[in-house]
Amino acid sequence: MPRMGQITEALVSGDHKKLTQNIQNALSEGRSAPKILSKGLIPGMTIVGGRMESGEMFIPEVLMTAMAMKEAVSTLKPALIGEIPSPLGRVVLGTVKGDLHDIGKTLVGIMLEGLGFEIIDLGVNVEASTFIETIKTKKPHIVGISALLTTTLPMMKRTIEEIRRSGVCEGVKIMIGGAPVDQAFALRVGADLFAADAGSAGRLARSALERVIQKDINPGRVEEVSVHPLMW
Ligand code: B1M
């Protein structure tokens, strides 16, 4: 079986040891970290999602694969990040209240870190008040909010409303993303930026920051970059 297929298979079966071994082999064979992610790991999580939906896989098994995925992402992190340039800006990241999915958000953080952003990761199930407090104290340039469940989209909207109402986000851009989020939703809920994947999030954050610096952002306008998964 080709190397990427072996990675996908080891992930779906939640076999940490085999997965790490295959990833290390792929890296030493000269395969790039973004390719391992987009051709080996993401397809694995998609298979798991399908099996979860059809009832073929249960939560404990999905958790095993999620743990294996997180381990794989941390194995790949040095190769994804490379040499970190001097600090570009600060980003506060979190998954919205009621939502425990963190793999995509973590990948977004890794991408941004690789571009030179300082990341303050608030984790999952983050209350609006926590975002607000952190914006006050840490003064980020961008606040990134992730949601993976259709049922937590209303909470994402409420979180953005509360952040805006608190008055702390002058000069701070709100970026949102996650599988059920799209450009139309982002416009409806008043986000500044929407990215469909980690690579796009990185490019978008960087260009947004350049515009913030140039005081050239048109507030309230949602910007989107291309949606090719992890092709950066
Ligand atoms: Co969950 N789950 N889950 N789950 N889970 C999904 C999301 C689901 C689609 C599976 C399915 O049924 N097909 C489904 C949601 C259906 C829906 O809402 N319509 C679902 C469900 C139903 C649930 C539970 C309700 C199941 C239950 O209990 N009955 C439950 C909810 C718990 C909760 O959150 N309150 C639940 C629980 C779990 C686990 C805990 C077991 C585990 C999460 C573990 C963890 O994250 N630590 C889990 C998993 C692993 C999944 C799937 C299989 C994989 C998610 C993932 O990590 N994908 C998922 C199915 C799927 O996605 N195919 C599923 C890989 C990741 C790299 O992609 O997160 O999309 P993603 O991130 C991408 C982009 O979306 C984007 O960039 C990332 C990288 O390119 N992005 C951003 C993400 N955030 C961004 C932020 C940005 C910009 C871009 O700016 C700030």
Short mmCIF file of C-alpha atoms and ligand atoms in Angstrom, two decimals:
data_model
loop_
_atom_site.label_atom_id
_atom_site.label_comp_id
_atom_site.label_asym_id
_atom_site.label_seq_id
_atom_site.Cartn_x
_atom_site.Cartn_y
_atom_site.Cartn_z
CA MET A 1 0.00 0.00 0.00
CA PRO A 2 1.31 3.51 -0.78
CA ARG A 3 2.71 5.46 2.19
CA MET A 4 -0.22 7.93 2.36
CA GLY A 5 -2.69 5.02 2.42
CA GLN A 6 -0.73 3.44 5.29
CA ILE A 7 -0.95 6.73 7.20
CA THR A 8 -4.70 6.97 6.60
CA GLU A 9 -5.22 3.36 7.65
CA ALA A 10 -3.12 3.68 10.84
CA LEU A 11 -5.06 6.84 11.79
CA VAL A 12 -8.50 5.31 11.18
CA SER A 13 -7.59 2.29 13.29
CA GLY A 14 -6.23 4.59 16.02
CA ASP A 15 -2.86 2.81 15.94
CA HIS A 16 -0.55 5.50 17.41
CA LYS A 17 2.64 3.47 17.05
CA LYS A 18 2.10 2.57 13.40
CA LEU A 19 1.00 6.11 12.62
CA THR A 20 4.08 7.76 14.13
CA GLN A 21 6.34 5.23 12.38
CA ASN A 22 4.69 5.86 9.01
CA ILE A 23 4.85 9.62 9.42
CA GLN A 24 8.52 9.48 10.33
CA ASN A 25 9.17 7.23 7.31
CA ALA A 26 7.23 9.58 5.04
CA LEU A 27 9.26 12.57 6.28
CA SER A 28 12.54 10.76 5.81
CA GLU A 29 11.45 9.73 2.29
CA GLY A 30 11.17 13.46 1.55
CA ARG A 31 7.39 13.90 1.66
CA SER A 32 6.37 17.33 2.87
CA ALA A 33 4.44 17.87 6.11
CA PRO A 34 1.52 19.69 4.37
CA LYS A 35 1.24 16.76 1.93
CA ILE A 36 1.20 14.21 4.77
CA LEU A 37 -1.55 16.25 6.38
CA SER A 38 -3.69 16.76 3.29
CA LYS A 39 -3.17 13.35 1.61
CA GLY A 40 -2.78 11.05 4.63
CA LEU A 41 -4.33 12.49 7.77
CA ILE A 42 -7.28 14.64 6.64
CA PRO A 43 -8.70 11.82 4.46
CA GLY A 44 -8.46 9.59 7.57
CA MET A 45 -10.51 12.03 9.66
CA THR A 46 -13.05 12.24 6.82
CA ILE A 47 -13.43 8.44 6.84
CA VAL A 48 -13.85 8.52 10.64
CA GLY A 49 -16.54 11.24 10.28
CA GLY A 50 -18.45 9.10 7.78
CA ARG A 51 -18.25 6.02 10.01
CA MET A 52 -19.33 8.07 13.02
CA GLU A 53 -22.34 9.35 11.12
CA SER A 54 -23.38 5.90 9.90
CA GLY A 55 -22.99 4.42 13.38
CA GLU A 56 -20.10 2.14 12.34
CA MET A 57 -17.80 3.87 14.82
CA PHE A 58 -18.67 4.91 18.37
CA ILE A 59 -17.40 7.83 20.43
CA PRO A 60 -14.63 5.90 22.28
CA GLU A 61 -13.18 4.75 18.93
CA VAL A 62 -13.48 8.24 17.46
CA LEU A 63 -11.67 9.58 20.53
CA MET A 64 -8.84 7.08 19.91
CA THR A 65 -8.44 8.36 16.36
CA ALA A 66 -8.65 11.98 17.55
CA MET A 67 -5.85 11.29 20.05
CA ALA A 68 -3.77 9.64 17.32
CA MET A 69 -4.44 12.65 15.05
CA LYS A 70 -3.32 15.08 17.75
CA GLU A 71 -0.13 13.07 18.27
CA ALA A 72 0.46 13.06 14.50
CA VAL A 73 -0.05 16.82 14.32
CA SER A 74 2.49 17.37 17.09
CA THR A 75 4.96 15.04 15.31
CA LEU A 76 4.52 17.14 12.17
CA LYS A 77 4.54 20.50 13.93
CA PRO A 78 8.29 21.21 13.62
CA ALA A 79 8.19 20.39 9.91
CA LEU A 80 5.04 22.50 9.42
CA ILE A 81 6.41 25.49 11.24
CA GLY A 82 10.02 25.51 10.04
CA GLU A 83 11.99 28.45 11.24
CA ILE A 84 9.76 30.94 13.03
CA PRO A 85 10.20 34.47 11.70
CA SER A 86 10.22 37.46 14.03
CA PRO A 87 6.82 38.18 15.67
CA LEU A 88 4.25 39.35 13.18
CA GLY A 89 1.25 39.82 15.43
CA ARG A 90 -0.84 38.18 18.13
CA VAL A 91 -3.82 35.85 17.67
CA VAL A 92 -6.24 34.60 20.32
CA LEU A 93 -7.82 31.29 19.29
CA GLY A 94 -10.58 29.16 20.77
CA THR A 95 -13.39 26.75 20.02
CA VAL A 96 -16.77 28.17 20.88
CA LYS A 97 -18.72 27.30 24.04
CA GLY A 98 -20.48 23.91 23.81
CA ASP A 99 -17.99 22.57 21.25
CA LEU A 100 -15.16 20.20 22.16
CA HIS A 101 -13.56 19.78 18.72
CA ASP A 102 -10.03 21.16 18.73
CA ILE A 103 -7.96 19.48 16.02
CA GLY A 104 -8.80 21.96 13.24
CA LYS A 105 -8.34 24.93 15.57
CA THR A 106 -4.97 23.56 16.68
CA LEU A 107 -3.90 23.20 13.04
CA VAL A 108 -4.92 26.79 12.37
CA GLY A 109 -2.77 27.82 15.36
CA ILE A 110 0.21 25.84 14.04
CA MET A 111 -0.13 27.44 10.61
CA LEU A 112 -0.27 30.93 12.08
CA GLU A 113 2.62 30.22 14.43
CA GLY A 114 4.65 29.10 11.42
CA LEU A 115 3.96 32.46 9.80
CA GLY A 116 5.27 34.26 12.86
CA PHE A 117 2.12 34.96 14.87
CA GLU A 118 2.15 34.57 18.63
CA ILE A 119 -0.74 32.25 19.50
CA ILE A 120 -2.80 32.39 22.66
CA ASP A 121 -4.87 29.21 22.51
CA LEU A 122 -7.82 29.26 24.90
CA GLY A 123 -8.74 25.65 24.10
CA VAL A 124 -12.28 24.36 23.66
CA ASN A 125 -15.68 25.25 25.12
CA VAL A 126 -14.65 28.89 25.42
CA GLU A 127 -17.15 31.36 26.93
CA ALA A 128 -17.60 34.77 25.27
CA SER A 129 -16.48 36.36 28.56
CA THR A 130 -13.14 34.51 28.33
CA PHE A 131 -12.57 35.83 24.81
CA ILE A 132 -13.43 39.33 26.02
CA GLU A 133 -11.11 39.19 29.06
CA THR A 134 -8.26 37.86 26.94
CA ILE A 135 -8.73 40.55 24.30
CA LYS A 136 -8.59 43.16 27.08
CA THR A 137 -5.45 41.81 28.66
CA LYS A 138 -3.49 40.44 25.71
CA LYS A 139 -4.47 42.97 23.03
CA PRO A 140 -4.39 40.61 20.02
CA HIS A 141 -4.62 41.72 16.39
CA ILE A 142 -6.94 38.83 15.48
CA VAL A 143 -9.42 36.71 17.42
CA GLY A 144 -10.06 33.30 15.84
CA ILE A 145 -13.19 31.35 16.72
CA SER A 146 -13.76 27.77 15.61
CA ALA A 147 -16.94 25.65 15.57
CA LEU A 148 -17.45 22.12 14.25
CA LEU A 149 -21.08 21.49 15.13
CA THR A 150 -24.11 22.96 13.41
CA THR A 151 -25.63 23.15 16.90
CA THR A 152 -22.86 25.49 18.12
CA LEU A 153 -23.22 27.96 15.22
CA PRO A 154 -25.81 30.04 17.17
CA MET A 155 -23.28 30.22 20.03
CA MET A 156 -20.65 31.45 17.58
CA LYS A 157 -23.03 34.24 16.53
CA ARG A 158 -23.75 35.11 20.18
CA THR A 159 -20.04 35.10 21.02
CA ILE A 160 -19.28 37.56 18.21
CA GLU A 161 -22.18 39.77 19.31
CA GLU A 162 -20.95 39.79 22.91
CA ILE A 163 -17.38 40.56 21.89
CA ARG A 164 -18.59 43.44 19.72
CA ARG A 165 -20.96 44.73 22.42
CA SER A 166 -18.18 44.72 25.01
CA GLY A 167 -16.36 47.34 22.96
CA VAL A 168 -12.98 45.62 23.34
CA CYS A 169 -12.43 44.81 19.70
CA GLU A 170 -11.49 48.18 18.25
CA GLY A 171 -8.77 47.39 15.72
CA VAL A 172 -9.15 43.64 16.36
CA LYS A 173 -10.32 41.45 13.50
CA ILE A 174 -12.62 38.50 14.18
CA MET A 175 -11.88 35.43 12.07
CA ILE A 176 -14.12 32.38 12.06
CA GLY A 177 -13.91 28.90 10.60
CA GLY A 178 -14.80 25.23 11.02
CA ALA A 179 -16.60 22.65 8.89
CA PRO A 180 -20.16 24.08 9.12
CA VAL A 181 -19.02 27.71 8.70
CA ASP A 182 -19.13 29.40 5.31
CA GLN A 183 -18.79 32.84 3.79
CA ALA A 184 -22.54 33.53 3.93
CA PHE A 185 -22.70 32.63 7.63
CA ALA A 186 -19.65 34.76 8.33
CA LEU A 187 -21.32 37.74 6.67
CA ARG A 188 -24.56 37.15 8.58
CA VAL A 189 -22.89 37.05 11.98
CA GLY A 190 -20.63 40.03 11.40
CA ALA A 191 -17.24 38.31 11.31
CA ASP A 192 -14.44 40.22 9.59
CA LEU A 193 -12.69 37.21 8.13
CA PHE A 194 -13.61 33.67 7.14
CA ALA A 195 -11.16 30.90 6.27
CA ALA A 196 -12.16 27.43 5.13
CA ASP A 197 -8.92 25.71 6.13
CA ALA A 198 -5.69 26.21 8.03
CA GLY A 199 -3.65 27.27 5.01
CA SER A 200 -6.21 29.90 4.02
CA ALA A 201 -6.41 31.08 7.62
CA GLY A 202 -2.67 31.73 7.59
CA ARG A 203 -2.70 33.67 4.34
CA LEU A 204 -5.77 35.62 5.34
CA ALA A 205 -4.44 36.52 8.80
CA ARG A 206 -1.21 37.77 7.31
CA SER A 207 -2.87 39.94 4.68
CA ALA A 208 -5.42 41.23 7.25
CA LEU A 209 -2.60 42.21 9.56
CA GLU A 210 -0.77 44.03 6.80
CA ARG A 211 -3.98 45.95 6.14
CA VAL A 212 -4.52 46.66 9.86
CA ILE A 213 -1.04 48.11 9.91
CA GLN A 214 -1.86 50.22 6.86
CA LYS A 215 -5.19 51.18 8.52
CA ASP A 216 -6.72 50.06 5.26
CA ILE A 217 -9.37 47.62 6.43
CA ASN A 218 -12.95 48.27 5.56
CA PRO A 219 -14.72 47.23 8.81
CA GLY A 220 -17.45 44.65 8.55
CA ARG A 221 -16.30 43.31 5.18
CA VAL A 222 -15.73 39.54 5.15
CA GLU A 223 -12.63 38.50 3.30
CA GLU A 224 -12.07 35.01 2.05
CA VAL A 225 -9.17 33.32 0.34
CA SER A 226 -9.25 30.20 -1.81
CA VAL A 227 -10.58 27.07 -0.20
CA HIS A 228 -8.19 24.38 -1.41
CA PRO A 229 -7.73 22.27 1.71
CA LEU A 230 -4.24 22.64 3.14
CA MET A 231 -2.63 23.60 -0.16
CA TRP A 232 -0.38 26.41 0.78
CO1 B1M B 1 -17.46 15.05 16.46
N1 B1M B 1 -18.75 15.54 15.06
N2 B1M B 1 -18.93 15.03 17.77
N3 B1M B 1 -16.14 14.38 17.71
N4 B1M B 1 -16.36 14.80 15.01
C1 B1M B 1 -18.15 15.84 13.69
C2 B1M B 1 -17.85 17.33 13.56
C3 B1M B 1 -19.33 15.35 12.74
C4 B1M B 1 -19.36 16.08 11.38
C5 B1M B 1 -19.24 13.80 12.59
C6 B1M B 1 -20.35 13.24 11.76
O1 B1M B 1 -21.40 12.95 12.30
N5 B1M B 1 -20.14 13.05 10.48
C7 B1M B 1 -20.60 15.65 13.63
C8 B1M B 1 -21.20 17.04 13.49
C9 B1M B 1 -22.49 17.02 12.71
C10 B1M B 1 -23.11 18.36 12.64
O2 B1M B 1 -22.98 19.20 13.47
N6 B1M B 1 -23.82 18.55 11.57
C11 B1M B 1 -20.03 15.41 15.02
C12 B1M B 1 -20.82 15.12 16.17
C13 B1M B 1 -22.31 14.94 15.93
C14 B1M B 1 -20.27 15.01 17.47
C15 B1M B 1 -21.02 14.73 18.78
C16 B1M B 1 -22.33 15.52 18.96
C17 B1M B 1 -21.24 13.21 18.84
C18 B1M B 1 -22.04 12.73 20.03
O3 B1M B 1 -21.68 12.92 21.16
N7 B1M B 1 -23.14 12.09 19.73
C19 B1M B 1 -19.96 15.12 19.85
C20 B1M B 1 -20.05 16.59 20.24
C21 B1M B 1 -19.15 16.92 21.39
C22 B1M B 1 -19.06 18.43 21.56
O4 B1M B 1 -18.29 19.07 20.88
N8 B1M B 1 -19.86 18.97 22.47
C23 B1M B 1 -18.70 14.86 19.09
C24 B1M B 1 -17.50 14.49 19.69
C25 B1M B 1 -16.32 14.23 19.01
C26 B1M B 1 -15.06 13.69 19.70
C27 B1M B 1 -14.81 14.28 21.08
C28 B1M B 1 -15.22 12.17 19.82
C29 B1M B 1 -13.97 14.00 18.61
C30 B1M B 1 -13.26 15.36 18.82
C31 B1M B 1 -11.92 15.23 19.49
C32 B1M B 1 -11.13 16.51 19.41
O5 B1M B 1 -11.31 17.40 18.59
N9 B1M B 1 -10.20 16.59 20.35
C33 B1M B 1 -14.81 14.13 17.34
C34 B1M B 1 -14.29 14.07 16.02
C35 B1M B 1 -12.82 13.66 15.91
C36 B1M B 1 -15.05 14.38 14.87
C37 B1M B 1 -14.65 14.26 13.40
C38 B1M B 1 -14.67 12.78 13.05
C39 B1M B 1 -13.32 14.85 12.99
C40 B1M B 1 -13.12 16.34 13.33
C41 B1M B 1 -11.70 16.73 12.96
O6 B1M B 1 -10.84 16.79 13.81
N10 B1M B 1 -11.44 16.91 11.65
C42 B1M B 1 -15.81 15.10 12.69
C43 B1M B 1 -16.13 14.61 11.29
C44 B1M B 1 -15.32 15.35 10.23
O7 B1M B 1 -14.88 16.46 10.40
N11 B1M B 1 -15.19 14.74 9.10
C45 B1M B 1 -16.85 15.16 13.73
C46 B1M B 1 -10.09 17.19 11.12
C47 B1M B 1 -9.79 18.70 11.19
C48 B1M B 1 -8.38 18.97 10.65
O8 B1M B 1 -10.72 19.35 10.36
O9 B1M B 1 -11.90 20.43 12.34
O10 B1M B 1 -12.83 20.65 9.98
P1 B1M B 1 -11.66 20.55 10.89
O11 B1M B 1 -10.76 21.86 10.71
C49 B1M B 1 -10.39 22.38 9.45
C50 B1M B 1 -11.37 23.44 8.91
O12 B1M B 1 -12.69 23.27 9.36
C51 B1M B 1 -10.75 24.74 9.29
O13 B1M B 1 -9.35 24.48 9.25
C52 B1M B 1 -9.11 23.15 9.73
C53 B1M B 1 -7.88 22.58 9.06
O14 B1M B 1 -7.91 22.73 7.67
N12 B1M B 1 -11.02 25.37 10.58
C54 B1M B 1 -10.83 26.71 10.72
C55 B1M B 1 -11.38 24.86 11.76
N13 B1M B 1 -11.45 25.82 12.68
C56 B1M B 1 -11.10 26.97 12.08
C57 B1M B 1 -10.98 28.27 12.58
C58 B1M B 1 -10.59 29.28 11.69
C59 B1M B 1 -10.34 29.01 10.35
C60 B1M B 1 -10.45 27.73 9.84
O15 B1M B 1 -10.45 30.56 12.05
C61 B1M B 1 -10.45 30.88 13.42
#
